[in-house]
Tab-separated table of C-alpha atoms in Angstrom:
chain	number	residue	atom	x	y	z
A	26	UNK	CA	10.586	-19.241	43.741
A	27	UNK	CA	7.942	-16.626	43.491
A	28	UNK	CA	4.529	-17.872	42.321
A	29	UNK	CA	2.271	-14.999	43.219
A	30	UNK	CA	2.401	-11.190	43.025
A	31	UNK	CA	3.267	-9.129	46.144
A	32	UNK	CA	0.287	-8.473	48.391
A	33	UNK	CA	-1.242	-5.073	49.076
A	34	UNK	CA	-0.612	-3.657	52.526
A	35	UNK	CA	-4.269	-2.788	53.092
A	36	UNK	CA	-5.324	-6.372	52.473
A	37	UNK	CA	-3.031	-7.872	55.104
A	38	UNK	CA	-2.044	-6.865	58.596
A	39	UNK	CA	1.600	-6.053	59.381
A	40	UNK	CA	3.228	-9.483	59.559
A	41	UNK	CA	6.218	-8.287	61.572
A	42	UNK	CA	5.342	-9.704	65.021
A	43	UNK	CA	8.820	-9.454	66.601
A	44	UNK	CA	9.548	-6.516	68.836
A	45	UNK	CA	10.256	-3.600	66.521
A	46	UNK	CA	13.265	-1.979	68.153
A	47	UNK	CA	14.963	0.876	66.378
A	48	UNK	CA	18.011	-0.230	64.383
A	49	UNK	CA	21.051	1.660	63.204
A	50	UNK	CA	22.368	1.211	59.711
A	51	UNK	CA	25.446	-0.586	61.111
A	52	UNK	CA	23.310	-3.034	63.094
A	53	UNK	CA	21.178	-3.690	59.992
A	54	UNK	CA	24.162	-4.377	57.779
A	55	UNK	CA	25.423	-6.982	60.355
A	56	UNK	CA	22.209	-8.943	59.870
A	57	UNK	CA	19.083	-9.509	61.949
A	58	UNK	CA	17.175	-12.599	63.173
A	59	UNK	CA	15.007	-14.345	60.624
A	60	UNK	CA	11.834	-13.200	62.383
A	61	UNK	CA	13.054	-9.652	62.474
A	62	UNK	CA	13.839	-8.529	58.912
A	63	UNK	CA	14.919	-4.930	58.241
A	64	UNK	CA	11.851	-3.148	56.853
A	65	UNK	CA	12.919	-0.945	54.010
A	66	UNK	CA	10.472	1.509	52.387
A	67	UNK	CA	10.737	2.978	48.867
A	68	UNK	CA	8.138	5.164	47.216
A	69	UNK	CA	7.487	6.815	43.884
A	70	UNK	CA	5.025	7.303	40.987
A	71	UNK	CA	6.388	4.463	38.920
A	72	UNK	CA	4.681	5.688	35.718
A	73	UNK	CA	5.666	3.551	32.658
A	74	UNK	CA	7.554	1.047	34.905
A	75	UNK	CA	10.988	0.538	33.384
A	76	UNK	CA	14.377	-0.977	34.130
A	77	UNK	CA	15.491	2.136	36.050
A	78	UNK	CA	12.650	1.578	38.556
A	79	UNK	CA	13.482	-2.106	38.828
A	80	UNK	CA	17.162	-1.430	39.535
A	81	UNK	CA	16.353	1.043	42.241
A	82	UNK	CA	14.066	-1.431	43.934
A	83	UNK	CA	16.756	-4.109	43.600
A	84	UNK	CA	19.251	-1.935	45.385
A	85	UNK	CA	16.688	-1.174	48.154
A	86	UNK	CA	16.045	-4.906	48.568
A	87	UNK	CA	19.740	-5.796	48.805
A	88	UNK	CA	20.922	-2.981	51.142
A	89	UNK	CA	20.883	-5.401	54.089
A	90	UNK	CA	21.410	-9.160	54.454
A	91	UNK	CA	17.841	-9.701	55.783
A	92	UNK	CA	15.339	-7.192	54.452
A	93	UNK	CA	11.615	-6.781	53.673
A	94	UNK	CA	10.820	-4.262	50.916
A	95	UNK	CA	7.700	-2.177	51.111
A	96	UNK	CA	6.908	0.030	48.079
A	97	UNK	CA	4.543	2.971	48.349
A	98	UNK	CA	2.764	4.160	45.156
A	99	UNK	CA	1.033	7.520	45.096
A	100	UNK	CA	-2.521	7.805	43.794
A	101	UNK	CA	-3.619	9.668	40.684
A	102	UNK	CA	-5.020	12.590	42.722
A	103	UNK	CA	-1.739	13.296	44.557
A	104	UNK	CA	0.373	12.767	41.461
A	105	UNK	CA	-1.695	15.052	39.257
A	106	UNK	CA	-1.676	17.680	41.987
A	107	UNK	CA	2.036	17.733	42.760
A	108	UNK	CA	3.720	16.373	39.687
A	109	UNK	CA	1.439	16.170	36.634
A	110	UNK	CA	-0.598	13.941	34.427
A	111	UNK	CA	0.501	10.280	34.176
A	112	UNK	CA	0.439	7.895	31.176
A	113	UNK	CA	-0.715	4.917	33.392
A	114	UNK	CA	-3.488	5.226	35.890
A	115	UNK	CA	-3.016	4.269	39.533
A	116	UNK	CA	-4.384	0.744	39.176
A	117	UNK	CA	-2.016	-0.033	36.355
A	118	UNK	CA	0.928	1.387	38.395
A	119	UNK	CA	-0.093	-0.642	41.428
A	120	UNK	CA	-0.157	-3.853	39.402
A	121	UNK	CA	3.188	-3.128	37.769
A	122	UNK	CA	4.804	-2.916	41.149
A	123	UNK	CA	3.137	-6.116	42.484
A	124	UNK	CA	4.845	-8.155	39.707
A	125	UNK	CA	8.397	-6.897	40.354
A	126	UNK	CA	10.459	-9.714	41.896
A	127	UNK	CA	12.101	-7.466	44.499
A	128	UNK	CA	8.878	-6.127	46.036
A	129	UNK	CA	7.514	-7.869	49.137
A	130	UNK	CA	4.480	-5.531	49.747
A	131	UNK	CA	2.779	-2.703	47.897
A	132	UNK	CA	1.233	0.219	49.772
A	133	UNK	CA	-1.501	1.918	47.710
A	134	UNK	CA	-2.269	5.640	47.985
A	135	UNK	CA	1.004	6.324	49.652
A	136	UNK	CA	1.530	9.852	51.167
A	137	UNK	CA	3.522	12.442	49.316
A	138	UNK	CA	5.443	13.405	52.452
A	139	UNK	CA	6.241	10.682	55.013
A	140	UNK	CA	4.966	11.320	58.516
A	141	UNK	CA	6.010	9.688	61.792
A	142	UNK	CA	2.591	8.106	62.078
A	143	UNK	CA	2.945	6.484	58.673
A	144	UNK	CA	6.423	5.147	59.519
A	145	UNK	CA	5.139	3.756	62.769
A	146	UNK	CA	2.097	2.131	61.265
A	147	UNK	CA	4.120	0.120	58.780
A	148	UNK	CA	7.091	-0.405	61.144
A	149	UNK	CA	9.531	1.138	58.642
A	150	UNK	CA	13.205	1.046	59.647
A	151	UNK	CA	14.729	2.832	56.709
A	152	UNK	CA	13.704	4.781	53.602
A	153	UNK	CA	15.546	4.102	50.320
A	154	UNK	CA	15.768	6.705	47.550
A	155	UNK	CA	18.358	8.319	45.382
A	156	UNK	CA	20.414	10.999	47.179
A	157	UNK	CA	19.418	13.824	44.824
A	158	UNK	CA	17.273	16.387	46.766
A	159	UNK	CA	13.640	15.934	45.699
A	160	UNK	CA	11.939	19.280	45.818
A	161	UNK	CA	8.158	19.182	45.849
A	162	UNK	CA	5.100	20.356	47.796
A	163	UNK	CA	6.836	23.571	48.870
A	164	UNK	CA	9.825	21.750	50.216
A	165	UNK	CA	13.431	21.748	49.004
A	166	UNK	CA	13.777	18.143	49.890
A	167	UNK	CA	10.853	16.016	50.979
A	168	UNK	CA	13.286	13.461	52.538
A	169	UNK	CA	15.119	16.059	54.636
A	170	UNK	CA	13.546	15.030	57.940
A	171	UNK	CA	14.142	11.337	57.109
A	172	UNK	CA	17.840	12.079	56.557
A	173	UNK	CA	18.043	14.013	59.828
A	174	UNK	CA	16.504	11.111	61.700
A	175	UNK	CA	19.221	8.721	60.342
A	176	UNK	CA	16.662	6.624	58.490
A	177	UNK	CA	17.706	7.424	54.901
A	178	UNK	CA	19.766	4.985	52.761
A	179	UNK	CA	20.662	6.128	49.278
A	180	UNK	CA	20.344	4.281	46.018
A	181	UNK	CA	21.909	5.107	42.618
A	182	UNK	CA	19.919	6.261	39.616
A	183	UNK	CA	20.213	4.495	36.365
A	184	UNK	CA	21.474	6.867	33.716
A	185	UNK	CA	19.872	6.953	30.284
A	186	UNK	CA	16.411	5.793	31.297
A	187	UNK	CA	13.514	7.573	33.004
A	188	UNK	CA	9.788	8.039	32.525
A	189	UNK	CA	10.400	11.575	31.212
A	190	UNK	CA	12.746	10.180	28.521
A	191	UNK	CA	10.211	7.672	27.426
A	192	UNK	CA	7.480	10.273	27.146
A	193	UNK	CA	9.863	12.517	25.182
A	194	UNK	CA	10.443	9.786	22.655
A	195	UNK	CA	6.693	9.322	22.264
A	196	UNK	CA	6.159	12.987	21.702
A	197	UNK	CA	9.031	13.270	19.330
A	198	UNK	CA	7.816	10.290	17.161
A	199	UNK	CA	4.119	11.083	17.654
A	200	UNK	CA	3.331	10.885	13.869
A	201	UNK	CA	5.001	7.440	13.627
A	202	UNK	CA	2.939	6.013	16.467
A	203	UNK	CA	-0.253	7.654	15.329
A	204	UNK	CA	0.160	6.225	11.812
A	205	UNK	CA	0.954	2.781	13.231
A	206	UNK	CA	-2.135	2.729	15.482
A	207	UNK	CA	-4.373	3.953	12.677
A	208	UNK	CA	-3.086	1.051	10.614
A	209	UNK	CA	-3.767	-1.329	13.498
A	210	UNK	CA	-7.452	-0.351	13.688
A	211	UNK	CA	-7.633	2.540	16.154
A	212	UNK	CA	-9.947	5.404	15.182
A	213	UNK	CA	-8.896	9.001	14.757
A	214	UNK	CA	-11.133	9.895	17.718
A	215	UNK	CA	-9.337	7.435	20.011
A	216	UNK	CA	-6.034	8.891	18.966
A	217	UNK	CA	-7.271	12.500	19.167
A	218	UNK	CA	-6.277	13.088	15.523
A	219	UNK	CA	-7.995	15.688	13.297
A	220	UNK	CA	-9.664	14.703	10.036
A	221	UNK	CA	-6.966	16.273	7.905
A	222	UNK	CA	-4.171	14.554	9.906
A	223	UNK	CA	-5.982	11.245	9.650
A	224	UNK	CA	-6.079	11.477	5.814
A	225	UNK	CA	-2.422	12.547	5.782
A	226	UNK	CA	-1.351	9.642	7.979
A	227	UNK	CA	-3.372	7.124	5.904
A	228	UNK	CA	-1.834	8.466	2.724
A	229	UNK	CA	1.675	8.194	4.237
A	230	UNK	CA	0.851	4.597	5.220
A	231	UNK	CA	-0.063	3.812	1.589
A	232	UNK	CA	3.137	5.435	0.378
A	233	UNK	CA	5.178	3.443	2.876
A	234	UNK	CA	3.417	0.229	1.660
A	235	UNK	CA	4.320	1.013	-1.921
A	236	UNK	CA	7.921	1.705	-0.894
A	237	UNK	CA	8.065	-1.601	0.853
A	238	UNK	CA	6.744	-3.423	-2.204
A	239	UNK	CA	9.317	-1.680	-4.424
A	240	UNK	CA	12.045	-2.573	-1.960
A	241	UNK	CA	10.897	-6.236	-1.959
A	242	UNK	CA	10.919	-6.355	-5.729
A	243	UNK	CA	14.411	-4.805	-5.840
A	244	UNK	CA	15.661	-7.343	-3.327
A	245	UNK	CA	14.151	-10.284	-5.247
A	246	UNK	CA	15.621	-8.875	-8.536
A	247	UNK	CA	19.068	-8.661	-6.900
A	248	UNK	CA	18.694	-12.187	-5.609
A	249	UNK	CA	17.675	-13.413	-9.091
A	250	UNK	CA	20.631	-11.669	-10.741
A	251	UNK	CA	22.938	-13.076	-8.159
A	252	UNK	CA	21.677	-16.602	-8.791
A	253	UNK	CA	22.068	-16.122	-12.623
A	254	UNK	CA	25.583	-14.820	-12.197
A	255	UNK	CA	26.435	-17.724	-9.866
A	256	UNK	CA	25.021	-20.256	-12.339
A	257	UNK	CA	26.811	-18.523	-15.231
A	258	UNK	CA	30.082	-18.738	-13.350
A	259	UNK	CA	29.512	-22.460	-12.776
A	260	UNK	CA	28.708	-23.014	-16.456
A	261	UNK	CA	31.819	-21.112	-17.582
A	262	UNK	CA	33.967	-23.042	-15.134
A	263	UNK	CA	32.545	-26.407	-16.375
A	264	UNK	CA	33.040	-25.347	-19.999
A	265	UNK	CA	36.639	-24.500	-19.283
A	266	UNK	CA	37.241	-27.847	-17.690
A	267	UNK	CA	35.622	-29.671	-20.592
A	268	UNK	CA	37.668	-27.589	-23.057
A	269	UNK	CA	40.893	-28.495	-21.293
A	270	UNK	CA	39.881	-32.177	-21.240
A	271	UNK	CA	39.007	-32.113	-24.994
A	272	UNK	CA	42.277	-30.365	-25.927
A	273	UNK	CA	44.287	-32.875	-23.837
A	274	UNK	CA	42.525	-35.790	-25.478
A	275	UNK	CA	43.124	-34.330	-28.931
A	276	UNK	CA	46.839	-33.817	-28.190
A	277	UNK	CA	47.154	-37.338	-26.868
A	278	UNK	CA	45.610	-38.650	-30.145
A	279	UNK	CA	46.955	-36.327	-32.805
A	280	UNK	CA	49.935	-34.693	-31.167
A	281	UNK	CA	53.603	-35.111	-32.206
A	282	UNK	CA	53.997	-38.154	-30.003
A	283	UNK	CA	50.271	-39.076	-30.106
A	284	UNK	CA	48.694	-42.487	-30.511
A	285	UNK	CA	47.657	-41.780	-34.082
A	286	UNK	CA	51.255	-41.160	-35.239
A	287	UNK	CA	52.414	-44.407	-33.621
A	288	UNK	CA	49.512	-46.367	-35.224
A	289	UNK	CA	50.294	-44.836	-38.673
A	290	UNK	CA	53.955	-45.768	-38.383
A	291	UNK	CA	53.069	-49.380	-37.452
A	292	UNK	CA	50.707	-49.682	-40.409
A	293	UNK	CA	53.221	-48.143	-42.822
A	294	UNK	CA	55.905	-50.646	-41.739
A	295	UNK	CA	53.512	-53.516	-42.291
A	296	UNK	CA	52.643	-52.302	-45.771
A	297	UNK	CA	56.322	-51.941	-46.730
A	298	UNK	CA	57.041	-55.467	-45.532
A	299	UNK	CA	54.053	-56.740	-47.584
A	300	UNK	CA	55.279	-55.118	-50.871
A	301	UNK	CA	59.071	-55.897	-50.539
A	302	UNK	CA	59.594	-59.248	-48.663
A	303	UNK	CA	63.111	-60.288	-47.687
A	304	UNK	CA	65.110	-62.894	-49.897
A	305	UNK	CA	66.068	-66.223	-48.369
A	306	UNK	CA	69.920	-66.850	-48.003
A	307	UNK	CA	71.687	-69.171	-50.574
A	308	UNK	CA	72.853	-71.600	-47.959
A	309	UNK	CA	69.405	-72.321	-46.701
A	310	UNK	CA	68.666	-76.092	-46.179
A	311	UNK	CA	65.485	-75.920	-48.266
A	312	UNK	CA	67.242	-74.579	-51.331
A	313	UNK	CA	70.022	-77.281	-51.119
A	314	UNK	CA	67.535	-80.185	-50.883
A	315	UNK	CA	65.282	-79.089	-53.711
A	316	UNK	CA	65.317	-81.867	-56.478
A	317	UNK	CA	64.024	-79.588	-59.163
A	318	UNK	CA	66.946	-77.170	-58.928
A	319	UNK	CA	69.696	-78.009	-61.469
A	320	UNK	CA	73.344	-77.765	-60.551
A	321	UNK	CA	74.997	-74.468	-61.230
A	322	UNK	CA	76.725	-74.330	-64.587
A	323	UNK	CA	80.498	-74.506	-64.479
A	324	UNK	CA	80.802	-71.021	-65.769
A	325	UNK	CA	79.043	-69.488	-62.797
A	326	UNK	CA	81.608	-68.453	-60.337
A	327	UNK	CA	81.001	-68.576	-56.661
A	328	UNK	CA	81.073	-65.543	-54.550
A	329	UNK	CA	84.330	-66.626	-52.898
A	330	UNK	CA	87.103	-64.224	-52.716
A	331	UNK	CA	89.638	-64.209	-55.722
A	332	UNK	CA	92.785	-66.200	-55.414
A	333	UNK	CA	95.493	-64.360	-53.666
A	334	UNK	CA	98.281	-65.780	-56.027
A	335	UNK	CA	98.860	-67.193	-59.568
A	336	UNK	CA	99.503	-70.669	-58.190
A	337	UNK	CA	96.122	-70.743	-56.516
A	338	UNK	CA	94.461	-69.566	-59.737
A	339	UNK	CA	96.074	-72.336	-61.802
A	340	UNK	CA	95.139	-74.915	-59.143
A	341	UNK	CA	91.516	-73.859	-59.302
A	342	UNK	CA	91.527	-74.092	-63.201
A	343	UNK	CA	92.986	-77.547	-63.033
A	344	UNK	CA	90.353	-78.715	-60.614
A	345	UNK	CA	87.593	-77.410	-62.851
A	346	UNK	CA	89.034	-79.237	-65.884
A	347	UNK	CA	89.244	-82.432	-63.887
A	348	UNK	CA	85.737	-82.105	-62.866
A	349	UNK	CA	84.597	-81.682	-66.460
A	350	UNK	CA	86.383	-84.885	-67.426
A	351	UNK	CA	84.748	-86.810	-64.703
A	352	UNK	CA	81.291	-85.671	-65.871
A	353	UNK	CA	82.103	-86.820	-69.419
């Protein structure tokens, strides 16, 4: 686990104490003893250190099983002379490299063109860089002699990211960044902004703030309307449920087969029974035993069926006459 930044080469002596015999790429890829790592060198400007730089250094570090990565960073004087003005100064660029996990050692004020003396001083075995010819300082390819010596190992560039791309974005969106930094407290002098542009940027910031407030109000209004619609929907749904429940209860009570009709029929039957009670039968025991009831007169005929023949009729008359004589 790394717990400290990579050291500077001028603050330590070369720690490779093993005999530094020249290696071929094939030998390096097979692996070397632990006390004899393959010393790989990569150099550059490393302005606005980004993921493309880090990926290139990762490739340089992992080219061989056992490697020690030295990174050379050119000074401001050399860079401004051969390439142009940088966003970060040399100290910032040195520190950015020291905190990359793949870097073992940083060489400050690295030379623009590698010399045999420099390679020997730092015991460099191979130089890692992308394979695109790098024309500078009057040369079509500053790594041409390294390639001819068999000490060059190529890495792959990361497409879509470079220091030039980042600077292009900043220049393209200059007004946006200037307005943002004015809002954060930077002065127009610090940003190299004219008086008129400063007033324009500040006015634009005020307009943006007003737009943001209006946008917030609109969002809150939409949220409020949504909540009202949601509550209204809930109320309508509850009202419909209560309406169904009320109609169902009403039909159960007052419908064709409801409880109210059954109750009315029962009460009507009871009233009819109260006003027209049923008569007791003639043959009931109570009526036969009652002492106050007089015997039926002889002229009252019973409800028996009429005689079926004249003989039966005469017999019944004779029995009635005999009965009268007995009473006398």
